[in-house]
C-alpha positions as a Markdown table, in Angstrom:
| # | Residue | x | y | z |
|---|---|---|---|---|
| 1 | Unk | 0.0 | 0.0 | 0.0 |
| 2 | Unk | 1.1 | 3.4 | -1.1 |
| 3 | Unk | 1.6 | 5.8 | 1.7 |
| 4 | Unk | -1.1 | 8.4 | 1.8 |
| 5 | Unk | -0.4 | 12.1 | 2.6 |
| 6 | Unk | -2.9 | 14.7 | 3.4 |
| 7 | Unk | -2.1 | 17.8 | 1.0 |
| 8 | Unk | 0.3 | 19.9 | 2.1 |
| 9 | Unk | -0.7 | 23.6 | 3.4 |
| 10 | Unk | -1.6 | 26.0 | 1.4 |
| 11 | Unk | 1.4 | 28.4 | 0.8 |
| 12 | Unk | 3.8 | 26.0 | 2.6 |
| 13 | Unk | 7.6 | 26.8 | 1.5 |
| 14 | Unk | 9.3 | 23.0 | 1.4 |
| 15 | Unk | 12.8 | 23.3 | 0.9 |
| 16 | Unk | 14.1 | 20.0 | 1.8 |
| 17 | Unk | 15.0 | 17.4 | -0.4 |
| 18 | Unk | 13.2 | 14.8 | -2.5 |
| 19 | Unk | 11.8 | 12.2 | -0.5 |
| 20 | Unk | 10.5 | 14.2 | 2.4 |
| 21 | Unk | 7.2 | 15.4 | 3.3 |
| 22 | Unk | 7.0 | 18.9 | 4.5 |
| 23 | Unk | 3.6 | 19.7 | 6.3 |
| 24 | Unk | 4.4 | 23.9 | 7.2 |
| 25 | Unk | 2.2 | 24.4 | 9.6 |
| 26 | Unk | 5.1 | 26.9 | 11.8 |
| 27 | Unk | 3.2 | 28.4 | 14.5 |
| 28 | Unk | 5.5 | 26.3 | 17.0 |
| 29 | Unk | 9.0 | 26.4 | 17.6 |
| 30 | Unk | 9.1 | 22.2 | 17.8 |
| 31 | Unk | 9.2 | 20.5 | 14.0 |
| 32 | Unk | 7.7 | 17.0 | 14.6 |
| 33 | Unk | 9.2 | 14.5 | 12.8 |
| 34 | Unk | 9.2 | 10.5 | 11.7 |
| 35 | Unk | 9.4 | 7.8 | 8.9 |
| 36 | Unk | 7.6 | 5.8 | 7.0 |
| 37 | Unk | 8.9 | 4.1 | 3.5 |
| 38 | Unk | 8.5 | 0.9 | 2.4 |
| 39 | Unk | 4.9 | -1.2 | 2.3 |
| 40 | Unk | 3.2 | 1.0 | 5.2 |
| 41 | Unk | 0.1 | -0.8 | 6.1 |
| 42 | Unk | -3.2 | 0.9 | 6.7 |
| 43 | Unk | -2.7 | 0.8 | 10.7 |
| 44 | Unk | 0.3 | 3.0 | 10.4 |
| 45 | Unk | -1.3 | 5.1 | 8.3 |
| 46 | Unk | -4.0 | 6.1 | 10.7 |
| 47 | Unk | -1.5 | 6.2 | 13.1 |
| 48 | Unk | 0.2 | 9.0 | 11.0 |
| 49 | Unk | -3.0 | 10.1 | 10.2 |
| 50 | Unk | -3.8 | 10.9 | 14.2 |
| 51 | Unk | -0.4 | 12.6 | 14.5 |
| 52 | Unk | -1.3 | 14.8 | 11.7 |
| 53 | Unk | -4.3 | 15.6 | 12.9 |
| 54 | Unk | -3.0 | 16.6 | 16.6 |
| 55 | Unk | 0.5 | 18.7 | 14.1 |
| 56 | Unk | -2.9 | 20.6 | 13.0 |
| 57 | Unk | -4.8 | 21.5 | 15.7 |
| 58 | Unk | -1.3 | 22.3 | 17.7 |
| 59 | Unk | 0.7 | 24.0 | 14.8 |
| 60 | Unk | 3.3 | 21.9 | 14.1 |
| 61 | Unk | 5.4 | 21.5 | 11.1 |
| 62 | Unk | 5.6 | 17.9 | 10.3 |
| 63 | Unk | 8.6 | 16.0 | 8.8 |
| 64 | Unk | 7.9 | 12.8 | 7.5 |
| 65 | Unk | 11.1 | 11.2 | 5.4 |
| 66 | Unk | 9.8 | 8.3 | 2.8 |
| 67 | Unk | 13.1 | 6.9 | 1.7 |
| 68 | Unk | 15.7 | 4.8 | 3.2 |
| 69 | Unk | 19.1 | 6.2 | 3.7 |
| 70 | Unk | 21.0 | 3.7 | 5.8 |
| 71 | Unk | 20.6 | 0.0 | 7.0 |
| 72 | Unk | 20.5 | -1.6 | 10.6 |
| 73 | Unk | 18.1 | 1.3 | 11.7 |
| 74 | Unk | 20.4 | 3.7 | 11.7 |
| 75 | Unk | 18.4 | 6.2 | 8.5 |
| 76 | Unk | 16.8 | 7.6 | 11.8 |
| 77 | Unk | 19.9 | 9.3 | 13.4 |
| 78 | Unk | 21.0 | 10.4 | 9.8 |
| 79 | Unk | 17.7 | 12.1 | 8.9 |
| 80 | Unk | 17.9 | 13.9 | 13.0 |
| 81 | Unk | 21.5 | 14.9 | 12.0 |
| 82 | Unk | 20.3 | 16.2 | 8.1 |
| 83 | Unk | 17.6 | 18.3 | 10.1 |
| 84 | Unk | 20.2 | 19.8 | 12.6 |
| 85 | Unk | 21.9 | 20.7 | 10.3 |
| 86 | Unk | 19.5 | 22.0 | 7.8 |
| 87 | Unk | 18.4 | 24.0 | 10.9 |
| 88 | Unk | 21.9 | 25.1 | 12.0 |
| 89 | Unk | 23.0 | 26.7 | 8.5 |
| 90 | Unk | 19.9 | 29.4 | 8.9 |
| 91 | Unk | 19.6 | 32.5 | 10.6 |
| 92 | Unk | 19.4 | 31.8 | 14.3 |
| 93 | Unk | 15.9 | 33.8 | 14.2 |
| 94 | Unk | 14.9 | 31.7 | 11.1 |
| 95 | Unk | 15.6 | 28.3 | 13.3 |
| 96 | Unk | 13.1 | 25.9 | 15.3 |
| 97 | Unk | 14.0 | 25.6 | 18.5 |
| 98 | Unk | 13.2 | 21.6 | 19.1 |
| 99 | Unk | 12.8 | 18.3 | 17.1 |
| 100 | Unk | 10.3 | 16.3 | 18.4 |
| 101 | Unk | 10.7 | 12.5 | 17.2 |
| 102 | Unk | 7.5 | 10.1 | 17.3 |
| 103 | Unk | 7.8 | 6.1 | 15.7 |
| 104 | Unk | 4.7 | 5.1 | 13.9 |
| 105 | Unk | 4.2 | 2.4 | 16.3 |
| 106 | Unk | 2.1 | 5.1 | 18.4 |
| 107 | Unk | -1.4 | 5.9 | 19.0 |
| 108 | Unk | -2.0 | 9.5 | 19.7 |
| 109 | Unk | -4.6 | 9.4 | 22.0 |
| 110 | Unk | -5.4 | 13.0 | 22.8 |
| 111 | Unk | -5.3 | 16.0 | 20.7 |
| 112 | Unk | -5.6 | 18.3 | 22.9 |
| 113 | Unk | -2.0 | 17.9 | 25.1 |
| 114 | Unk | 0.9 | 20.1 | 23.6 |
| 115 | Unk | 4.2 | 18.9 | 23.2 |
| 116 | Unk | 5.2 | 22.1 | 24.8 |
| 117 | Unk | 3.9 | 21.2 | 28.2 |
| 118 | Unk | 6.7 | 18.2 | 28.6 |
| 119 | Unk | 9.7 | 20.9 | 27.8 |
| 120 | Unk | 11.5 | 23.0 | 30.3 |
| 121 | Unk | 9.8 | 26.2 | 31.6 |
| 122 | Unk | 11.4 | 29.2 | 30.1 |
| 123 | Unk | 11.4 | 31.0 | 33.1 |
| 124 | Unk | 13.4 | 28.2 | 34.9 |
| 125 | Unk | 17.1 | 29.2 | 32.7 |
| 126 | Unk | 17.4 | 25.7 | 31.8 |
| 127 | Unk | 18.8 | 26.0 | 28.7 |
| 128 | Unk | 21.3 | 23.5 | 28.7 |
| 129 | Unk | 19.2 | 20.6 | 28.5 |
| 130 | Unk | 19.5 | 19.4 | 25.1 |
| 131 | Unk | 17.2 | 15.8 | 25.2 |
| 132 | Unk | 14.4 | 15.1 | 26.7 |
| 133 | Unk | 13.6 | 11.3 | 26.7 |
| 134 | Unk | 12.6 | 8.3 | 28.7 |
| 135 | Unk | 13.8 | 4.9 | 29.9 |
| 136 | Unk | 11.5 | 1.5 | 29.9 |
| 137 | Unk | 12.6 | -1.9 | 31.7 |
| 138 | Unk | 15.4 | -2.0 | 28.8 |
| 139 | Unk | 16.9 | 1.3 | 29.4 |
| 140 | Unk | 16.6 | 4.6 | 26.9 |
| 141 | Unk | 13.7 | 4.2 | 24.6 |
| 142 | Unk | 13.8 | 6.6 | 21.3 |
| 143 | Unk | 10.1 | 5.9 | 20.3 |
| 144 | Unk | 9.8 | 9.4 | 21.0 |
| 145 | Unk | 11.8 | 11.9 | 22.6 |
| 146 | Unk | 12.9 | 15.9 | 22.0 |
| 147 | Unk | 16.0 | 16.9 | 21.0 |
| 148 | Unk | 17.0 | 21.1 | 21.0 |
| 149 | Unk | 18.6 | 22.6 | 18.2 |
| 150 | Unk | 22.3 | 23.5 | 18.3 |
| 151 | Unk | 25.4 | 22.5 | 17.8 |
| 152 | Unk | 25.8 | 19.8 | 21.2 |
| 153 | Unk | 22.7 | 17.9 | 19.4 |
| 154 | Unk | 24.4 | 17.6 | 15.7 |
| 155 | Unk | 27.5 | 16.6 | 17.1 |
| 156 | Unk | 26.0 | 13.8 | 19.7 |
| 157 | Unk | 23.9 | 12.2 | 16.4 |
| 158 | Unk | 27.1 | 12.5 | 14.6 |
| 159 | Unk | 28.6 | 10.3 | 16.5 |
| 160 | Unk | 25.7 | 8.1 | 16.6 |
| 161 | Unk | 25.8 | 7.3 | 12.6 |
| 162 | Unk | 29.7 | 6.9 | 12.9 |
| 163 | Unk | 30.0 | 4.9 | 16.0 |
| 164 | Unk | 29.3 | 1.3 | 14.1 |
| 165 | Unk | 32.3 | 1.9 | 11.6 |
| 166 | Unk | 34.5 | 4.0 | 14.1 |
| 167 | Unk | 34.2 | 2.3 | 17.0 |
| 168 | Unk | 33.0 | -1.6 | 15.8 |
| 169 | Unk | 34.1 | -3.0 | 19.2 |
| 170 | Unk | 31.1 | -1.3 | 21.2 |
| 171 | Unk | 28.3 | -3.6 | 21.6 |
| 172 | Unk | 25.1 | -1.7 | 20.7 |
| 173 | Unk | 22.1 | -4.5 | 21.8 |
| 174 | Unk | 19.6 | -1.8 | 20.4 |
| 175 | Unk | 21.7 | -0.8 | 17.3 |
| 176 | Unk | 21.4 | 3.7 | 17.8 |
| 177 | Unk | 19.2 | 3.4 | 20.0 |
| 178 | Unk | 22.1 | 2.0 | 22.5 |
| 179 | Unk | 24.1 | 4.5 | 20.6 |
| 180 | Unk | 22.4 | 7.3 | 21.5 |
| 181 | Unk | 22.3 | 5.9 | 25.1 |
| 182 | Unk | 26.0 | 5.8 | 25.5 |
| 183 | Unk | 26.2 | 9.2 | 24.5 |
| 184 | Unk | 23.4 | 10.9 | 26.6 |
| 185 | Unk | 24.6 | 8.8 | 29.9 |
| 186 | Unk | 28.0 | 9.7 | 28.9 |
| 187 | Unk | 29.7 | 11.8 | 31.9 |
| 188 | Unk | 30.8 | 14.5 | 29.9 |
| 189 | Unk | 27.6 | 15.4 | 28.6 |
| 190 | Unk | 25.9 | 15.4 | 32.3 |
| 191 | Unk | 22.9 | 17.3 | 32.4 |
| 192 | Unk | 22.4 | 17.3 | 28.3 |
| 193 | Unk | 19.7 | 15.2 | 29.2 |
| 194 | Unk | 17.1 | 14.8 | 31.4 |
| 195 | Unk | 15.0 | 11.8 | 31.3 |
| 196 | Unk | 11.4 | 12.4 | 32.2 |
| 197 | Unk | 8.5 | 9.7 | 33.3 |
| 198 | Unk | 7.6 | 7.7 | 30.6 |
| 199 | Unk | 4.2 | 7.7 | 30.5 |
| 200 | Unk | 3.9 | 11.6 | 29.6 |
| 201 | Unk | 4.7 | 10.7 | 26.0 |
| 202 | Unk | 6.0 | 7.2 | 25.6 |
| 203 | Unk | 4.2 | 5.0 | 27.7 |
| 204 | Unk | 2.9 | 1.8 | 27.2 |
| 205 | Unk | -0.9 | 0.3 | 27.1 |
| 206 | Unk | 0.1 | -1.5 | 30.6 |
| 207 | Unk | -2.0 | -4.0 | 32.1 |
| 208 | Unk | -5.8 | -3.3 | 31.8 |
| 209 | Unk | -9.3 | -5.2 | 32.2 |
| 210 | Unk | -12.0 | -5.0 | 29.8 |
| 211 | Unk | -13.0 | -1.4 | 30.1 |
| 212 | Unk | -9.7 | -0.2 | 29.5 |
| 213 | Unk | -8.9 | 0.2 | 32.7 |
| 214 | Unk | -5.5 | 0.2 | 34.2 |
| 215 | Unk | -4.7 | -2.8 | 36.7 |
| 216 | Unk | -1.9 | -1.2 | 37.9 |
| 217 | Unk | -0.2 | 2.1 | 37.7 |
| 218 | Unk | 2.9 | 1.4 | 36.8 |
| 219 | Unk | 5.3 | 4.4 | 35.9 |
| 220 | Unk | 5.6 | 3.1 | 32.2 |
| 221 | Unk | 1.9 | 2.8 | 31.8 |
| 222 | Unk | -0.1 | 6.1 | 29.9 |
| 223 | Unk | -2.9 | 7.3 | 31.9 |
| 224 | Unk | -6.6 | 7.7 | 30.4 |
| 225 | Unk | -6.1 | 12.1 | 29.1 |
| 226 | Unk | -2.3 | 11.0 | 28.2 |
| 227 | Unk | -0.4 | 12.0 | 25.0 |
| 228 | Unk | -0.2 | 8.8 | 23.4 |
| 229 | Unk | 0.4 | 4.9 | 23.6 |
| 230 | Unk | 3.7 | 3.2 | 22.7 |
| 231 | Unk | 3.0 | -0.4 | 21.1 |
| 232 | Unk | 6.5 | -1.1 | 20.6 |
| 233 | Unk | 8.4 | -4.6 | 21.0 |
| 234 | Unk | 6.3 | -7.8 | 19.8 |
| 235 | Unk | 4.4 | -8.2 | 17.4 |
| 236 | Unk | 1.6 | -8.9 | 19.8 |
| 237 | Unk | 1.9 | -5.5 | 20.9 |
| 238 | Unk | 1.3 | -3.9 | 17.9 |
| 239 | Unk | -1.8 | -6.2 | 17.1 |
| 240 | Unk | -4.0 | -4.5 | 20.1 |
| 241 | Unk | -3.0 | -0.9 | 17.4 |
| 242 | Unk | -6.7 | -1.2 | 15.6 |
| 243 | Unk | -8.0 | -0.8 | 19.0 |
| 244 | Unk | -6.5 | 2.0 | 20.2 |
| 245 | Unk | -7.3 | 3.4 | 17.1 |
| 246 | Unk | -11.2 | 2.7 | 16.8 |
| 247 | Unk | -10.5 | 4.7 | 20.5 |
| 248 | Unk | -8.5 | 7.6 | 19.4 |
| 249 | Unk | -10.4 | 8.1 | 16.2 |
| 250 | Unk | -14.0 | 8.1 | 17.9 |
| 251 | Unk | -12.9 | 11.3 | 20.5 |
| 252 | Unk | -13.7 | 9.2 | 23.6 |
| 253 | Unk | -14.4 | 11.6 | 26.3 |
| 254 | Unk | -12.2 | 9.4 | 28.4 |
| 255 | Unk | -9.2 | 10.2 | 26.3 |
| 256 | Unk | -9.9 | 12.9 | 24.9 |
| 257 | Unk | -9.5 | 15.2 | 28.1 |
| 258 | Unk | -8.8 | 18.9 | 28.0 |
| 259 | Unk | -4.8 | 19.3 | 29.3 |
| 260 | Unk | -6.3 | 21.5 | 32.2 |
| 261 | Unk | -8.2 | 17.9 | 33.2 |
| 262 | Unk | -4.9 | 15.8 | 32.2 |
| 263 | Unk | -3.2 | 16.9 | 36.0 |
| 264 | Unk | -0.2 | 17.6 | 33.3 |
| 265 | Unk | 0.3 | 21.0 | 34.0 |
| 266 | Unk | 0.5 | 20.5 | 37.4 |
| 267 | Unk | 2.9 | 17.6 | 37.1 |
| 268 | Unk | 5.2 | 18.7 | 34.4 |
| 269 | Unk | 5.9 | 22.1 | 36.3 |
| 270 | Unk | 6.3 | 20.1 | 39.6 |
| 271 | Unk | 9.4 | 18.3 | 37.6 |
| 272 | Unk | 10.8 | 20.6 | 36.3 |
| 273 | Unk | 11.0 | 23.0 | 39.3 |
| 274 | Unk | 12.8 | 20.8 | 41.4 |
| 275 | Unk | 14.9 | 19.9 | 38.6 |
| 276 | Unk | 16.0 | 23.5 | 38.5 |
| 277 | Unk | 16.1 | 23.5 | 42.4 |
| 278 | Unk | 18.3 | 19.9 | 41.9 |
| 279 | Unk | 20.9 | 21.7 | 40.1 |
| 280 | Unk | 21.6 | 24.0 | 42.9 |
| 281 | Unk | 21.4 | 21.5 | 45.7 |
| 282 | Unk | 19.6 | 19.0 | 47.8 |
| 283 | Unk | 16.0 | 19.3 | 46.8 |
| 284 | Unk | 13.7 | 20.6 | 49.6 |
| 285 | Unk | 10.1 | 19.6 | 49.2 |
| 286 | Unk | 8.0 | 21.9 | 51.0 |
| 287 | Unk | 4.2 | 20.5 | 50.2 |
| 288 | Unk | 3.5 | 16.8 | 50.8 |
| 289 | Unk | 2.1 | 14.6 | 47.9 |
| 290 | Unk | -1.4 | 15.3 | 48.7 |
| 291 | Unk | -1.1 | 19.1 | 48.9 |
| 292 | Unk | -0.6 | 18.8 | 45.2 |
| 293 | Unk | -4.3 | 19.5 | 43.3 |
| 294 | Unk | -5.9 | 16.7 | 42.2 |
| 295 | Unk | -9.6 | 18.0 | 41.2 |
| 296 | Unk | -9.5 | 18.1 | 38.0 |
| 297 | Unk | -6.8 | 14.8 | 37.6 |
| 298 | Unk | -8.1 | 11.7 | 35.6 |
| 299 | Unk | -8.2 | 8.6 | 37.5 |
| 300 | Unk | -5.1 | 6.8 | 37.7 |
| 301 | Unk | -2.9 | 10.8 | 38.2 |
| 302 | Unk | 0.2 | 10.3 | 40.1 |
| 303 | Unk | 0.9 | 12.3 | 43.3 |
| 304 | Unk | 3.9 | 14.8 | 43.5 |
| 305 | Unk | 6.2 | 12.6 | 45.3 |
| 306 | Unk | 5.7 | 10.0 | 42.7 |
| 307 | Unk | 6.5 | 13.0 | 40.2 |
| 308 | Unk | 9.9 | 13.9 | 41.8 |
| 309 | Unk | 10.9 | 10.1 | 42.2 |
| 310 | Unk | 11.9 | 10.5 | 38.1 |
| 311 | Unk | 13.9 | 13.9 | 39.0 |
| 312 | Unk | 17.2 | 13.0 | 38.0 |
C-alpha cells in the first residue's frame, strides 16, 4: 500500500530534499518528525493520520522522510542529524527551537496535550538541556523523545551514525538506539539530558481489564487524558493498534480530556522545578504529595512525590 499524505498547506515553502514530506504548519518552535517508506500498512497510516491531525490542531510543522538512507536502523539518526543541520545553517531567528521524534508504532490518544507542556519552563534558565527522553525496563527508549537545536545535538547524532564503523568494538544490543544511550549517559555530557516519566509521551498500554482500565499504575503505563500509547516490541503489541485506534479516532471523552483535566500542567511544572532546584542543591520539598491539586486529575494521576521520584 502506497503511503497516503494529506495535501500539504496552502502556501507551505518545502525546501528539503526529495523524498521528504513537508507539512508547514510553523506556528510552534518544535518540528515534529518520523518515517515511513517501504509497504506502510493501513494501521500505520491512521496512526500518521492521528499525529497529523493533533501537528494541526497544535501548529506543528511535520517531517515525515519516505526513503531509506542507511541500513540496521540507523536512517533515523541520519535524517535527526540532516535536520540539525539544515536548521543550524539558517539564521538563528529563522531556526526551530526543538525536534520532536514520534515512531509510527504510536497511537495518539489526545489532541488536545501540547508537546510544549513536557519541555523546560522558560522561566526556569534551563537552557542547557538538550534531550528530553525516557527509559522503559530495557533502558533509553527513542520511540519518542525531544532533542533542541544546536550545535551539542548535531555533534552527539554525529557520532551516533559513525559509531558502528569508528568504533566496531562497542556492543550496541539496540543498534542507535544504545548509541544514543552511550552518548546521553556519557559523563561529559551530564545534564544534556534529562530523562522524564515515561508515561507523559512514551508509555505503554500496561496492564488493563476489559473497560480499558488500568490494573496497575505502573510508571511506564499512559494514563486515560495521556499524549499517546507506545505499542512497541512484539508483534503482539502492535496487534491490540486497531484498538486504540477505533479509541483515538472516535474522540472518547475518556481520552480525549482537555490538558487543564490531564493533572499535566501540574505535574510537568512540579518536575521541572525541582529539577531546576536539583541543580543548585539538595532538593527541599516543602508540600506533601497530597497538597498537590488533584480535582481536575483523571483517574489513575500520580501524586507529587511519585513525580519527583523520576527527578534526575
Amino acid at each position: 500500500m502506497m503511503v497516503r499524505r494529506p495535501a500539504t498547506v496552502a502556501g507551505s515553502d518545502s525546501t528539503l530534499s526529495t523524498g521528504v514530506t513537508d507539512y508547514s504548519l510553523r506556528m510552534s518552535n518544535i518540528t515534529k518528525v518520523s518515517m515511513a517508506y517501504g509497504n506502510i500498512t493501513d494501521v500505520y497510516q491512521r496512526a500518521l493520520d492521528r499525529q497529523m491531525l493533533h501537528s494541526e490542531i497544535q501548529g506543528y510543522d511535520t517531517l515525515i522522510l519516505e526513503t531509506k538512507i542507511l541500513g540496521r536502523l540507523y536512517t533515523k539518526p541520519a535524517y535527526i542529524l540532516f535536520l540539525l543541520l539544515n536548521e543550524l545553517q539558517k539564521a538563528e531567528q529563522d531556526q526551530i527551537q526543538w525536534i520532536y521524534w514520534f515512531d509510527l508504532d504510536m497511537v495518539l490518544m489526545n489532541t488536545h496535550i501540547p508537546l510544549e507542556i513536557f519541555l523546560p519552563p522558560t522561566d526556569l534558565n534551563l537552557d542547557d538541556v538538550n534531550a528530553v527522553v525516557t527509559d522503559d525496563h530495557n533502558g533509553l527508549n527513542t520511540g519518542a523523545f525531544f532533542i533542541r537545536v544546536n550545535y551539542w545535538s548535531a555533534q552527539v547524532f554525529a557520532d551516533i551514525v559513525a559509531m558502528p564503523s569508528l568504533q566496531p568494538e562497542v556492543t550496541l544490543k539496540y543498534s542507535e538506539q544504545s548509541a544514543l544511550e552511550l552518548r546521553l549517559r556519557d559523563p561529559r555530557n551530564k545534564g544534556k539530558a534529562v530523562w522524564v516519566p515515561q508515561y507523559w509521551f512514551n508509555g505503554y498500554r500496561g496492564s488493563r481489564d476489559d473497560r480499558g482500565e488500568l490494573r496497575e499504575l505502573t510508571p511506564e503505563a499512559t494514563r486515560k487524558g495521556g499524549l499517546q500509547i507506545h505499542f512497541a516490541g512484539k508483534p503482539v503489541n502492535k496487534e491490540r493498534m486497531p484498538q486504540y485506534l477505533d479509541i483515538a479516532e472516535s474522540g472518547d471523552p475518556r481520552w480525549e480530556l482537555p490538558l487543564e483535566r490531564t493533572g499535566l500542567i501540574e505535574e510537568t511544572r512540579i518536575f521541572w522545578e525541582h529539577y531546576a532546584e536539583k541543580l543548585k542543591g539538595p532538593v527541599k520539598v516543602e508540600k506533601t504529595a497530597t497538597e498537590v491539586t488533584t480535582e481536575a486529575r483523571p483517574a489513575g494521576s500520580v501524586t507529587k512525590d511519585e513525580v519527583l521520584e523520576h527527578v534526575n
